[in-house]
Short mmCIF file of C-alpha atoms and ligand atoms in Angstrom, two decimals:
data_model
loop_
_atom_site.label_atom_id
_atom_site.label_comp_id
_atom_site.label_asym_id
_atom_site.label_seq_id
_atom_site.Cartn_x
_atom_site.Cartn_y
_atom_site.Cartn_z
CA UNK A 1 118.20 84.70 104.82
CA UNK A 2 114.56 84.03 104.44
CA UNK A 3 112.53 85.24 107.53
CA UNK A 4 109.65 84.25 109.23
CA UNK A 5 106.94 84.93 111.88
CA UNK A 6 106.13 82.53 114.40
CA UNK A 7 102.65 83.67 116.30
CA UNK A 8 101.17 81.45 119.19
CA UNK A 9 97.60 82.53 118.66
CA UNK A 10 95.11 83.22 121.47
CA UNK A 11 96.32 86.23 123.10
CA UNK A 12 94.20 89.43 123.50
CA UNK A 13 95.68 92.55 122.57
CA UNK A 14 96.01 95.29 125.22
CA UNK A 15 98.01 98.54 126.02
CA UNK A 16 98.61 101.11 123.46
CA UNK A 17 100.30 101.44 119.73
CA UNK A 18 101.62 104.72 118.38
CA UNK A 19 100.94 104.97 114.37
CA UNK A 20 104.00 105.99 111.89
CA UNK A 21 104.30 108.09 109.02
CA UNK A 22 101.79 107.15 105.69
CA UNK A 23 103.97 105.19 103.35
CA UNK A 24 101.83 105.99 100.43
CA UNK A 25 102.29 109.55 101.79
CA UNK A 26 106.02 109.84 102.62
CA UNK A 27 106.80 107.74 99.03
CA UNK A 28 105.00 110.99 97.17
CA UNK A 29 106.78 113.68 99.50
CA UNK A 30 109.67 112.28 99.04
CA UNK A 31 109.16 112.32 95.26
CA UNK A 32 108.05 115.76 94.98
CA UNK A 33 111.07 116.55 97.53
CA UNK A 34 113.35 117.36 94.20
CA UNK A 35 111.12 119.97 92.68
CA UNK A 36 113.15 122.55 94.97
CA UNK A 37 116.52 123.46 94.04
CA UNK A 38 117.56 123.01 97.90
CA UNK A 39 116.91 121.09 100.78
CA UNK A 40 113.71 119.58 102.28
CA UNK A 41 113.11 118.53 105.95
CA UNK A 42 110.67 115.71 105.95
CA UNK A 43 109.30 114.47 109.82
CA UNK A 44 107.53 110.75 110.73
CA UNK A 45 109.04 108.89 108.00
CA UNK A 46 108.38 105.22 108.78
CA UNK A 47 111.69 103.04 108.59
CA UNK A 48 110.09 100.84 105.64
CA UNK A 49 111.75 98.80 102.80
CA UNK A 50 109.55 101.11 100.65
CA UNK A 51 111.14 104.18 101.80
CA UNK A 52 114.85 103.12 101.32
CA UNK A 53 113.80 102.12 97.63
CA UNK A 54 112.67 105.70 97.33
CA UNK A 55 115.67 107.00 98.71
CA UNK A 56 117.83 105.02 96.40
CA UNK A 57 115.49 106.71 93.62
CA UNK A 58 116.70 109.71 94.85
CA UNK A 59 120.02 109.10 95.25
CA UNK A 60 120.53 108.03 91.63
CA UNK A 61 119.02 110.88 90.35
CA UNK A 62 122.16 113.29 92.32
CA UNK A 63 120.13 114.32 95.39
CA UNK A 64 122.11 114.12 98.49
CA UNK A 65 119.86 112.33 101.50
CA UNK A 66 120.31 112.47 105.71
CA UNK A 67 118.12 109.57 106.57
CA UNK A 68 117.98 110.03 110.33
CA UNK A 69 116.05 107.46 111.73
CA UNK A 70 115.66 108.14 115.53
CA UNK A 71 114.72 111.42 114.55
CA UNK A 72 112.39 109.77 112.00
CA UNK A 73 113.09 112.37 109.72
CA UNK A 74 115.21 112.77 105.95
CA UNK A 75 116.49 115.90 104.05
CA UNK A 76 116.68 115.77 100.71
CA UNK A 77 119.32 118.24 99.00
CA UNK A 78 118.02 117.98 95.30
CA UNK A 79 120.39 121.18 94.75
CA UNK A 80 121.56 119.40 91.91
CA UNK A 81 120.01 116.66 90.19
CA UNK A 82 122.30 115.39 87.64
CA UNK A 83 120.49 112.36 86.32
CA UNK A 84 116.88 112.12 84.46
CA UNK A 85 116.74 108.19 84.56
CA UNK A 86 114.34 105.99 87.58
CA UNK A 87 116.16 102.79 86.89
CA UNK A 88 113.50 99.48 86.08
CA UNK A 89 115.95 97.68 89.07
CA UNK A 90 114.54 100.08 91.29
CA UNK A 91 110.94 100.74 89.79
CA UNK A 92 110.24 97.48 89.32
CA UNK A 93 110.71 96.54 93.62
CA UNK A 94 108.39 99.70 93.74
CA UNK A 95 105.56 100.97 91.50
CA UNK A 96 105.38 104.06 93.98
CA UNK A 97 108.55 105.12 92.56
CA UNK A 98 106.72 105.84 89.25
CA UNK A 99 105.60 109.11 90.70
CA UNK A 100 108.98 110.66 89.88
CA UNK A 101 107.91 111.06 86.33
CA UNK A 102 105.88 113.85 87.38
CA UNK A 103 108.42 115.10 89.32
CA UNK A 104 110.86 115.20 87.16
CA UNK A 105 108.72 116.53 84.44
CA UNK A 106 108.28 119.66 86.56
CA UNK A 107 112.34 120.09 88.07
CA UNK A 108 113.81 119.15 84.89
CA UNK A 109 111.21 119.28 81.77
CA UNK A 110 112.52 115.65 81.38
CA UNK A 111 112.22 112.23 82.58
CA UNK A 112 113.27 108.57 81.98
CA UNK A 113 111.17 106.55 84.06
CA UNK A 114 111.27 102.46 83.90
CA UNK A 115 107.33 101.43 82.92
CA UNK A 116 106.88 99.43 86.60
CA UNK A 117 104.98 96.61 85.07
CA UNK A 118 101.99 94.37 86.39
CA UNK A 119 102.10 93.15 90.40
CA UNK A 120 100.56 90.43 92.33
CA UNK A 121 97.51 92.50 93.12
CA UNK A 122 96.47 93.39 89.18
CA UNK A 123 97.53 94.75 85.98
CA UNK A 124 98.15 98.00 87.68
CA UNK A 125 98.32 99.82 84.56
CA UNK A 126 99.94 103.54 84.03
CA UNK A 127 97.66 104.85 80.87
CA UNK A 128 95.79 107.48 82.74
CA UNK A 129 99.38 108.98 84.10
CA UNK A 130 100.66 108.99 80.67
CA UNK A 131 97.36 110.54 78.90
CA UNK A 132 97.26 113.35 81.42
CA UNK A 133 101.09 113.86 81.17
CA UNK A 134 100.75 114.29 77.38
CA UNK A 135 97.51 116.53 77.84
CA UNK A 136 99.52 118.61 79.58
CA UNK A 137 101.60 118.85 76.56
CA UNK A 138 105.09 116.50 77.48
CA UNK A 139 105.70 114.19 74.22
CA UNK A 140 105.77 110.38 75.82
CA UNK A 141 107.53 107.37 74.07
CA UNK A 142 107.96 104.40 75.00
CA UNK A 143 110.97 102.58 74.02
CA UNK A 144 112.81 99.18 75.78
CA UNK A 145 110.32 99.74 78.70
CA UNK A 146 111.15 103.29 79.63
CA UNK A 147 108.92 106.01 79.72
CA UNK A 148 110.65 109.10 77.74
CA UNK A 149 108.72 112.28 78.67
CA UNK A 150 109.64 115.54 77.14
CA UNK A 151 108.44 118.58 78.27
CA UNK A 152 109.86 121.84 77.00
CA UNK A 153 106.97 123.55 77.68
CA UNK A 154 103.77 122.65 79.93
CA UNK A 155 100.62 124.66 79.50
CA UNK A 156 97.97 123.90 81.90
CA UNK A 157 94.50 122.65 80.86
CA UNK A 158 91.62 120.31 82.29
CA UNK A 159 92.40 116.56 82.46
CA UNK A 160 89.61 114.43 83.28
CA UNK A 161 90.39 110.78 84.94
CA UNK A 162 88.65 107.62 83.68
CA UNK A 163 88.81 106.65 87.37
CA UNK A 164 90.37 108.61 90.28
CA UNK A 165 93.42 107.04 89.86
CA UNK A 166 95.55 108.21 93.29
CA UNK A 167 98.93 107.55 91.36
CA UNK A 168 97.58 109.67 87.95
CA UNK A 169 96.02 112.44 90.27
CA UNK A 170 99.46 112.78 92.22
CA UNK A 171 101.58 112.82 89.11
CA UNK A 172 99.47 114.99 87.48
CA UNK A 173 99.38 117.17 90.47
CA UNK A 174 103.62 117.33 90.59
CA UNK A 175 103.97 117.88 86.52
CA UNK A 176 101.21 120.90 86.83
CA UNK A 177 102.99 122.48 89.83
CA UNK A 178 105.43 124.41 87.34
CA UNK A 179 103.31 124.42 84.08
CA UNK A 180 101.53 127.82 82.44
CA UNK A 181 98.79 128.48 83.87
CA UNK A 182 95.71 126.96 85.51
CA UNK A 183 95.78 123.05 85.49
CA UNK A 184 91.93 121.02 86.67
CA UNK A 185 92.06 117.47 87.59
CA UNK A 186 88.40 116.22 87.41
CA UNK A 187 87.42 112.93 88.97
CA UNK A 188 90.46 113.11 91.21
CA UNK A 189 91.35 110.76 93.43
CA UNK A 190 90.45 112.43 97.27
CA UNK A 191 92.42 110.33 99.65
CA UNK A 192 93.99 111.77 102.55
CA UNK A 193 97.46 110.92 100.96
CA UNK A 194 96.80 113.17 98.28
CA UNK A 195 95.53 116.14 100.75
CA UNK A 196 99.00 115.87 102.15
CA UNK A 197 100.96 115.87 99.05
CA UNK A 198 99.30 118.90 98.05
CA UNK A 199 100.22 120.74 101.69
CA UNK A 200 103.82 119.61 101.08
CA UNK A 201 103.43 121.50 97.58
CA UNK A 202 101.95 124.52 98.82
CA UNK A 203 104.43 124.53 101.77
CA UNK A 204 107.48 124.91 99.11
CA UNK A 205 105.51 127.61 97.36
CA UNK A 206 103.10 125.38 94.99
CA UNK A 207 99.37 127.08 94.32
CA UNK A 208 97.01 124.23 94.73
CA UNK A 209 93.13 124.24 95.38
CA UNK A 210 90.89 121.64 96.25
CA UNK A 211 92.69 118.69 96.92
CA UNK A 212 90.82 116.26 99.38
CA UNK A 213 87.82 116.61 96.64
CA UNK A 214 87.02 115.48 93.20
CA UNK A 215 88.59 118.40 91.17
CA UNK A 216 91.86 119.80 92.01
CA UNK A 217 93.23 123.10 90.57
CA UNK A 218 96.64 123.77 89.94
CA UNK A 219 97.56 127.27 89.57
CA UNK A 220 101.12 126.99 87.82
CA UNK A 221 103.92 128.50 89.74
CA UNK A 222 108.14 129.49 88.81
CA UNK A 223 110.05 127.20 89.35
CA UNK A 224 112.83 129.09 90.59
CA UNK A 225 110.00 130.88 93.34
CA UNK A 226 109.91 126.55 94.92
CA UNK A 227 111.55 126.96 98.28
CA UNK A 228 112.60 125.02 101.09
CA UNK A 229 110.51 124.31 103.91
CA UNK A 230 109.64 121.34 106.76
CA UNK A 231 107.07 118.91 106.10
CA UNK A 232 105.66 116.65 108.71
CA UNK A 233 103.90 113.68 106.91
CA UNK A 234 100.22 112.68 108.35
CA UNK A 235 99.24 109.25 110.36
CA UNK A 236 99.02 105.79 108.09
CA UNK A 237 95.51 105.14 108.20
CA UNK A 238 95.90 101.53 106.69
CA UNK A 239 98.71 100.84 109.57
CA UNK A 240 96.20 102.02 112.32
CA UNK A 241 93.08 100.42 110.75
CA UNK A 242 95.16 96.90 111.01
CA UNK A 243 95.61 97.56 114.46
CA UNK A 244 92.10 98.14 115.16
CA UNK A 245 91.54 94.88 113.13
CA UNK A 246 94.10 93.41 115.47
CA UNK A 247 92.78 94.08 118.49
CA UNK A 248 88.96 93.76 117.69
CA UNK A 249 90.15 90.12 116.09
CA UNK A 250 91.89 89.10 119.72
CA UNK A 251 88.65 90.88 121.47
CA UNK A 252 91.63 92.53 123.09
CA UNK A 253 91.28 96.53 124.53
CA UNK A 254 93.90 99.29 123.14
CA UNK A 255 94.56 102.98 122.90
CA UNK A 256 96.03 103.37 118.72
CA UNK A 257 97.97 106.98 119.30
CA UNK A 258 98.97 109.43 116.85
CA UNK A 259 96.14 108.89 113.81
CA UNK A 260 93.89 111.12 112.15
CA UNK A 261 90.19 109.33 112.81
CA UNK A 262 88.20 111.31 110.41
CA UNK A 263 90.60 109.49 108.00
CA UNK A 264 89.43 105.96 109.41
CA UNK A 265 85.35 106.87 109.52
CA UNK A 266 83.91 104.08 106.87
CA UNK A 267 86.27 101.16 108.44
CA UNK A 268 85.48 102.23 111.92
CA UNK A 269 82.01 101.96 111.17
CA UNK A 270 81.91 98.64 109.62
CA UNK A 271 83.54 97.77 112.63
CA UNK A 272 81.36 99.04 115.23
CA UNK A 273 78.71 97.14 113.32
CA UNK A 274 80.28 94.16 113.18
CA UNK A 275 80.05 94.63 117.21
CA UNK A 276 83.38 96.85 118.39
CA UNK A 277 83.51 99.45 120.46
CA UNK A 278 85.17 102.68 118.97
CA UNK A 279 85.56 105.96 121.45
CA UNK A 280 87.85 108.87 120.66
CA UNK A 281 89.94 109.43 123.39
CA UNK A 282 91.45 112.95 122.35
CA UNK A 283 91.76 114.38 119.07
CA UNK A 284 94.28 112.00 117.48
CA UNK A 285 93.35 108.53 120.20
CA UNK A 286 91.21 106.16 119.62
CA UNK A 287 90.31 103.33 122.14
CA UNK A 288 89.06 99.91 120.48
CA UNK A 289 88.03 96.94 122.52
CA UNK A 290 85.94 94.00 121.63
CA UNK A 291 84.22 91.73 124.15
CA UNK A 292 81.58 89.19 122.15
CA UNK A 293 82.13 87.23 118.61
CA UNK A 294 81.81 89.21 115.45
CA UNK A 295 78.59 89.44 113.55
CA UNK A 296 79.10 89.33 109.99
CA UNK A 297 79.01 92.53 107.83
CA UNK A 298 79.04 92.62 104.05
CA UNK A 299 81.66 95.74 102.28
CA UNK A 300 82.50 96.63 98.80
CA UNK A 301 86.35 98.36 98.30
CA UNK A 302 85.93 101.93 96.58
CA UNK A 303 88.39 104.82 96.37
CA UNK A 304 88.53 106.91 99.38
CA UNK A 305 85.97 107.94 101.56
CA UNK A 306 84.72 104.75 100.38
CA UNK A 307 86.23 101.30 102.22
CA UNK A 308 89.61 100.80 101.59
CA UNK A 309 91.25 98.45 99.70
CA UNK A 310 94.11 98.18 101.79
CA UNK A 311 92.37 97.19 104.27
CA UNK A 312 90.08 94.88 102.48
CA UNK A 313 92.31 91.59 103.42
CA UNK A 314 92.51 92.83 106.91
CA UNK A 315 88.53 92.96 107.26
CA UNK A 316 87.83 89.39 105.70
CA UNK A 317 90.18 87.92 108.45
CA UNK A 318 88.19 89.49 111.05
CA UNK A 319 84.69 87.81 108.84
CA UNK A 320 86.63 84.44 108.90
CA UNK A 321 85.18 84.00 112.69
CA UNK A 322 82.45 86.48 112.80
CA UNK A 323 78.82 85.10 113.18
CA UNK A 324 76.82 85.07 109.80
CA UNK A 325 77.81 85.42 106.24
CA UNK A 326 79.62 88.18 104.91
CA UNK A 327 80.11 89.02 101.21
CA UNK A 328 83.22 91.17 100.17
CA UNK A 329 83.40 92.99 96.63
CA UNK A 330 86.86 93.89 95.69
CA UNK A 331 86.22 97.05 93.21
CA UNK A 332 89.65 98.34 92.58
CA UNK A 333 91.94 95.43 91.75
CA UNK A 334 91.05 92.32 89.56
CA UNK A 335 93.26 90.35 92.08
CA UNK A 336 93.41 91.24 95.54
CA UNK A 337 92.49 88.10 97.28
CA UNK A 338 95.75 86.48 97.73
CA UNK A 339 95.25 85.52 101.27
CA UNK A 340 92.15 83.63 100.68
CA UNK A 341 94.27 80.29 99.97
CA UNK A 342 96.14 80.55 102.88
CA UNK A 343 93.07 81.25 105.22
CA UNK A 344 91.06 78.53 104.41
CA UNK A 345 94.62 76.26 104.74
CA UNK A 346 93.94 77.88 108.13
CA UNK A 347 90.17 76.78 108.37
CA UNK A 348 88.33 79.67 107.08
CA UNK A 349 84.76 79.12 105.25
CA UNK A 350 85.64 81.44 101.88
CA UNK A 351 84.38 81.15 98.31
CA UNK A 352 85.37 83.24 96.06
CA UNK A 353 83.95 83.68 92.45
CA UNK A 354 86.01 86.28 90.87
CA UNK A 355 85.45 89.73 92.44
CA UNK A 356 83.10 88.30 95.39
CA UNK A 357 84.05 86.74 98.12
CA UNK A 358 81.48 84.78 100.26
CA UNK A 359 82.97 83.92 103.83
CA UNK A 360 80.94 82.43 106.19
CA UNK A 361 82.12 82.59 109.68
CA UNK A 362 83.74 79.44 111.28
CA UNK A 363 83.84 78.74 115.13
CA UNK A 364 88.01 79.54 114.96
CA UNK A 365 90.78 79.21 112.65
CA UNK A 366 93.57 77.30 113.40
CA UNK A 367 97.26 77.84 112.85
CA UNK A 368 99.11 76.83 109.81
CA UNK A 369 102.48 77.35 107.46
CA UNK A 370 101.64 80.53 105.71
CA UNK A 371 103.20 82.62 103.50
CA UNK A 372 102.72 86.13 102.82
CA UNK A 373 101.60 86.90 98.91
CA UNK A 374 101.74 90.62 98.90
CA UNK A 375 101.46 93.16 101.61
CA UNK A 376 97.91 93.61 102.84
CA UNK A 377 97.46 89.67 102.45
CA UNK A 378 100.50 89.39 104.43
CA UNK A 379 99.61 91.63 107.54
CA UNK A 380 95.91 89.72 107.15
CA UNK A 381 97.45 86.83 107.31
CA UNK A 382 99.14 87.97 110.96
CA UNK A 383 96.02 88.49 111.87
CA UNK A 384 94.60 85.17 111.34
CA UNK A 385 97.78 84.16 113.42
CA UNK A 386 96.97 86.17 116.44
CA UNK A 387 93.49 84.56 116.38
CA UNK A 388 93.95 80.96 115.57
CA UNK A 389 94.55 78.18 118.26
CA UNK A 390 97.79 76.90 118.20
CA UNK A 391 100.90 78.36 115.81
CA UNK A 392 101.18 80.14 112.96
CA UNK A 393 104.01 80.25 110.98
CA UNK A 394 104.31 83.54 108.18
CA UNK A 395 106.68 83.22 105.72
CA UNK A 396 107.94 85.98 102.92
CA UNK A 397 108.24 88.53 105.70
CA UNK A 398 109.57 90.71 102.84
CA UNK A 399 106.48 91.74 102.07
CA UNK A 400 104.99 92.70 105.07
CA UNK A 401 108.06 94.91 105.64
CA UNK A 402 107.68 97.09 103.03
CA UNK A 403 104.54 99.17 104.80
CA UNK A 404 104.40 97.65 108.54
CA UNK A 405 107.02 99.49 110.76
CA UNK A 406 108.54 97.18 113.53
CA UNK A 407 105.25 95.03 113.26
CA UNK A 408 106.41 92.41 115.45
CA UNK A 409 108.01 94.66 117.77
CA UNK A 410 104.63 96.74 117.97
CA UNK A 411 102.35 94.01 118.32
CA UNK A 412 104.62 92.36 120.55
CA UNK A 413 103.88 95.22 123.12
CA UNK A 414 100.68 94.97 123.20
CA UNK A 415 100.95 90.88 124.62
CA UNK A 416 100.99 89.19 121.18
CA UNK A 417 103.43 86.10 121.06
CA UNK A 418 105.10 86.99 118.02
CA UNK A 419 108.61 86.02 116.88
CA UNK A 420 111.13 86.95 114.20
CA UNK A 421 113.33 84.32 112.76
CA UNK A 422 115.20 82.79 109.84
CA UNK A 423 115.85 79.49 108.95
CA UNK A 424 119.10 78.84 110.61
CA UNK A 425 117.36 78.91 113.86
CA UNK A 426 114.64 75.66 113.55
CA UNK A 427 111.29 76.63 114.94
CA UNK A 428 111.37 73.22 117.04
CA UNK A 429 114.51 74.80 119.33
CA UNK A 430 112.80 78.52 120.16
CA UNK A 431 110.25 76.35 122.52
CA UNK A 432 108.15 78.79 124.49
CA UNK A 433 108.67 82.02 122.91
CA UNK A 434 111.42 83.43 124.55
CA UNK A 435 110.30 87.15 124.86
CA UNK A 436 114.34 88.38 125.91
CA UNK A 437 114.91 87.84 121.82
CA UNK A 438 111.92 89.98 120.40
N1 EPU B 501 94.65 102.18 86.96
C1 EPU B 501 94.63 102.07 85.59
N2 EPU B 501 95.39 102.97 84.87
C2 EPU B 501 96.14 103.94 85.48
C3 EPU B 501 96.13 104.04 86.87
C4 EPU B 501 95.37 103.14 87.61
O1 EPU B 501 93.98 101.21 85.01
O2 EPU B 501 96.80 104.72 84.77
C5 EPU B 501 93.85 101.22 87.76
C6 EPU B 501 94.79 100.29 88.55
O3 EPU B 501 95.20 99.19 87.77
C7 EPU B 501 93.94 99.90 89.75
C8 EPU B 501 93.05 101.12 89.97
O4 EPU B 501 93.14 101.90 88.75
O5 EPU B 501 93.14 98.80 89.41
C9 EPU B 501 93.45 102.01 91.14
O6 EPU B 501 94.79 102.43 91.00
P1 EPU B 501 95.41 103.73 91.63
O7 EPU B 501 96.18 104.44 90.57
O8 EPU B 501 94.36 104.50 92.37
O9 EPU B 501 96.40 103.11 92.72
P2 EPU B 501 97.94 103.35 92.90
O10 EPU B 501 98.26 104.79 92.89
O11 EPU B 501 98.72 102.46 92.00
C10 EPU B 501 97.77 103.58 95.51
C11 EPU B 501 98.38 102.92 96.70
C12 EPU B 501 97.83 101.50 96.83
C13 EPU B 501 96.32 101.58 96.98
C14 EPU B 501 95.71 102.35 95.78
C15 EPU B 501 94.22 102.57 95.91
C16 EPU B 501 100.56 103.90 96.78
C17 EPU B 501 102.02 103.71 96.71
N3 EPU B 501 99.81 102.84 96.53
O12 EPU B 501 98.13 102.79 94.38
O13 EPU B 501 98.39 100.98 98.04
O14 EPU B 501 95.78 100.28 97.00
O15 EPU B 501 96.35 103.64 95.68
O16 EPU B 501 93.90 103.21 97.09
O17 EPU B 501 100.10 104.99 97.07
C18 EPU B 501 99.29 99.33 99.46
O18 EPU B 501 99.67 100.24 100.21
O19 EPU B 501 99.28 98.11 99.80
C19 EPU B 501 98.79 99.67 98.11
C20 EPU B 501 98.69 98.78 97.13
#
C-alpha cells in the first residue's frame, strides 16, 4: 500500500528530539560485523528499511542475527558464514550493502558482490573500490554484473584515492584489516562515519591509525586474533542536522539530545548565519530556536568537515523563504537536486543550471502534492511541508524511511501536524488531523 504524509503547515516546532544510531554508520558495522568468527553486540541501531536490507545481507551470507529493537541493539553470530554471494536483489535496494566486498575479502579471501548500479542521485560509480581492492592484490572480474574478488593472499601497500571516496576508504579499510603488513589510504575520506568504523575494528582486535584524517594506516592483523566485543554506534549527524533545519524553518525552539556537535560545526554555522540561535546545552544537547526570517547564505557540498551533502536539500528548503539570494553548489553528485521540481510546485524562487542552484527567497511556500525522489529530497521536502500555509501532501514515503527513524512520530512530538496514511483512507475523511491515530 502506497503511503503518504499529510502535513498542515504553520506550526512551530518545540520540546525536545532524541537522535538515533548513524545509518551510514550502523550499515558499515554491521558489514564489518562478519570479520569475527563469533558474535558481535551492536547498540543504537536505528529501526530503518536500510538496516533490515543489511540484515538480510547478512543473513544470506549464514550469519545468524537477534535484531532486538526496544533494546535498539543486533548480534551478529558470523560463526559460520557459509555463502560468498551479496545478491543484486538485495544490492541493488542498497548500494551500502556493497561494503561487504571488503568484508568478505578479509573473513573469507573471497567475495561475490552484485555491481549496485547507478541511483537517482548520480552515477555513483565503484572504480576507486575496485582499484584499491586489486592494489591490494585480490584479482577482480566482472562477469553478468557481479563483482568476483579473489584474494588468496593480501599484502598491504599505499593506495591513493582519486577523491576521498567514504565507500572506497571503508572497503579498503575492512579488506586491509587482515592483509600482510602495513596498508596507507591517502586522500581518505575523514567523516565521522568512518572514525567509528575504524573504533568498531580496533574494538574486535583490528590495528588502525589515523582514521578521522586524510591518511589512514592499517597495520594488518590474524584473522583468527578478531574477537568479539560490544560496539555502540555514534549519533546521525544528517538526522539531527534535519531537525535543526526543522525547527529553525518553523522559527520553532528545541533541545536535539543525544548528538555529537563537533560533528555538526560547518552546518551549524551556516545556520547561525543565516540568523539561528545555536547553544550547547551539555556535551551531547544542543538548543536551536529561531525568532526572525532567514537571511540568505550561499554553501558549496564537499566531503566532510566540509558542508554536507546530505544535508544539502535540507538547507535549500530553509533558502526557499530566507531573505536574499542564496547560491548552492552541489560538488559531490552530478544530480542531487531532485526536490527542486517539487519546491517550486510549492512556490519556491529556484533556478538551477546544472551544478548551481540560484534560490531567491519567496515571502512563503505553499502546500502542494509532493512526492519524495530520493531520501534527502524527501525529508527536504517535509520540511517545506512544515513551513508552507495550508497542506502538504508527501508521497513515496519509502524513501524517506530508509534513513529517518519514526519521522512522523518524532516530529509529531515536537507540535508538527503530521500524518501517516495510505490510500485506502482518502485524505478528504481524516478532517482535522486526528492526533489519537499518529
Ligand atoms: N565515486 C566514484 N567512484 C568510486 C566511488 C565514488 O566516482 O569508486 C564518486 C561517487 O559517484 C560520488 C562521489 O564519488 O559522486 C562520492 O561518493 P562516496 O563514495 O564518497 O559516497 P558513498 O560511500 O557512495 C556515502 C553515503 C552517502 C553520502 C556520501 C558522501 C553511505 C551509505 N552513503 O556514500 O549518503 O552522500 O557518502 O558523503 O554511507 C545518504 O545518506 O542519503 C547518502 C547518499
Amino acid at each position: 500500500m502506497a503511503e503518504k504524509f499529510k502535513i498542515h503547515g504553520g506550526e512551530s516546532l518545540k520540546g525536545e528530539v532524541s537522535i538515533g544510531g548513524a545509518k551510514n554508520s550502523v550499515l558499515k558495522l554491521l558489514a564489518a560485523s562478519i570479520l569475527v568468527k563469533g558474535c558481535t553486540k551492536i547498540y543504537n541501531v536505528p529501526d530503518l528499511t536500510d538496516v533490515s536490507i543489511m540484515l538480510n545481507v547478512l543473513s544470506d551470507l549464514g550469519a545468524k542475527l537477534i535484531y532486538d529493537k526496544n533494546e535498539k541493539s543486533v548480534v551478529v553470530d558470523a560463526t559460520n558464514i557459509t555463502s560468498v554471494t551479496a545478491k543484486y536483489e538485495l544490492v541493488s535496494k542498497m548500494r551500502a550493502s556493497f561494503t561487504i566486498l571488503g568484508a568478505l575479502i578479509s573473513r573469507c579471501k573471497e567475495g561475490i558482490v552484485a555491481l549496485p548500479g547507478g541511483c537517482a542521485i548520480g552515477e555513483r560509480r565503484v572504480d576507486f573500490h575496485i582499484k584499491g581492492l586489486e592494489t591490494l592484490g585480490a584479482k577482480i572480474k566482472i562477469e553478468n554484473g557481479y563483482v568476483h574478488a579473489k584474494a588468496p593472499k593480501l599484502v598491504g601497500t599505499d593506495i591513493y584515492l582519486d577523491i576521498p571516496s567514504v565507500g572506497a576508504t571503508e572497503n579498503l579499510m575492512l579488506a586491509a584489516v587482515t592483509a600482510q603488513g602495513s596498508t596507507r589510504i591517502q586522500n581518505a575520506a575523514q567523516e565521522p562515519e568512518i572514525v567509528d568504523l575504524a573504533n568498531f575494528l580496533n574494538t574486535i582486535g583490528a590495528d588502525i591509525t589515523g582514521a578521522g584524517t586524510s591518511e589512514i594506516v592499517i597495520n594488518g592483523v590474524k584473522q583468527e586474533s578478531l574477537h568479539s566485543a560490544e560496539y555502540t554506534t555514534i549519533p546521525d549527524r544528517i538526522e539531527a542536522g534535519t531537525y535543526m533545519a526543522a525547527v529553525v524553518a518553523t522559527k520553532g525552539k528545541a533541545l536535539i539530545r543525544n548528538i555529537y556537535p563537533a560533528h555538526l560545526t560547518f552546518f551549524n554555522d551556516k545556520l547561525i548565519k543565516m540568523g539561528a540561535n545555536i547553544k550547547l546545552a551539555d556535551p551531547t544537547t544542543i538548543e536551536v530556536s529561531c525568532r526572525n526570517r532567514l537571511t540568505s547564505v550561499n554553501f558549496v557540498t564537499q566531503p566532510y568537515p566540509g558542508f554536507p551533502t546530505d544535508l544539502q536539500a535540507i538547507a535549500m528548503t530553509l533558502l526557499t523563504t530566507a531573505n536574499g539570494v542564496g547560491i548552492i553548489t552541489e560538488s559531490l553528485y552530478e544530480n542531487r537536486f531532485m526536490q527542486v521540481p517539487d519546491l517550486r510546485r510549492m512556490g519556491a524562487d529556484i533556478h538551477q543550471d546544472r551544478n548551481h542552484a540560484i534560490i531567491k527567497g519567496v515571502k512563503n511556500l505553499t502546500g502542494a502534492t509532493v512526492a519524495a525522489s530520493d531520501l534527502r529530497a524527501g525529508a527536504a521536502l517535509v520540511l517545506a511541508g512544515l513551513m508552507a500555509n495550508g497542506d502538504t501532501i508527501i508521497e513515496k514515503l519509502h524513501h524517506i524511511d530508509r534513513g529517518y527513524e519514526a519521522f512522523e512520530h518524532k516530529l509529531h512530538k515536537l507540535g508538527a501536524k503530521i500524518q501517516r496514511f495510505n490510500d485506502e483512507i482518502s485524505v478528504n475523511n481524516m478532517g482535522v488531523l486526528n492526533e489519537s491515530r499518529l
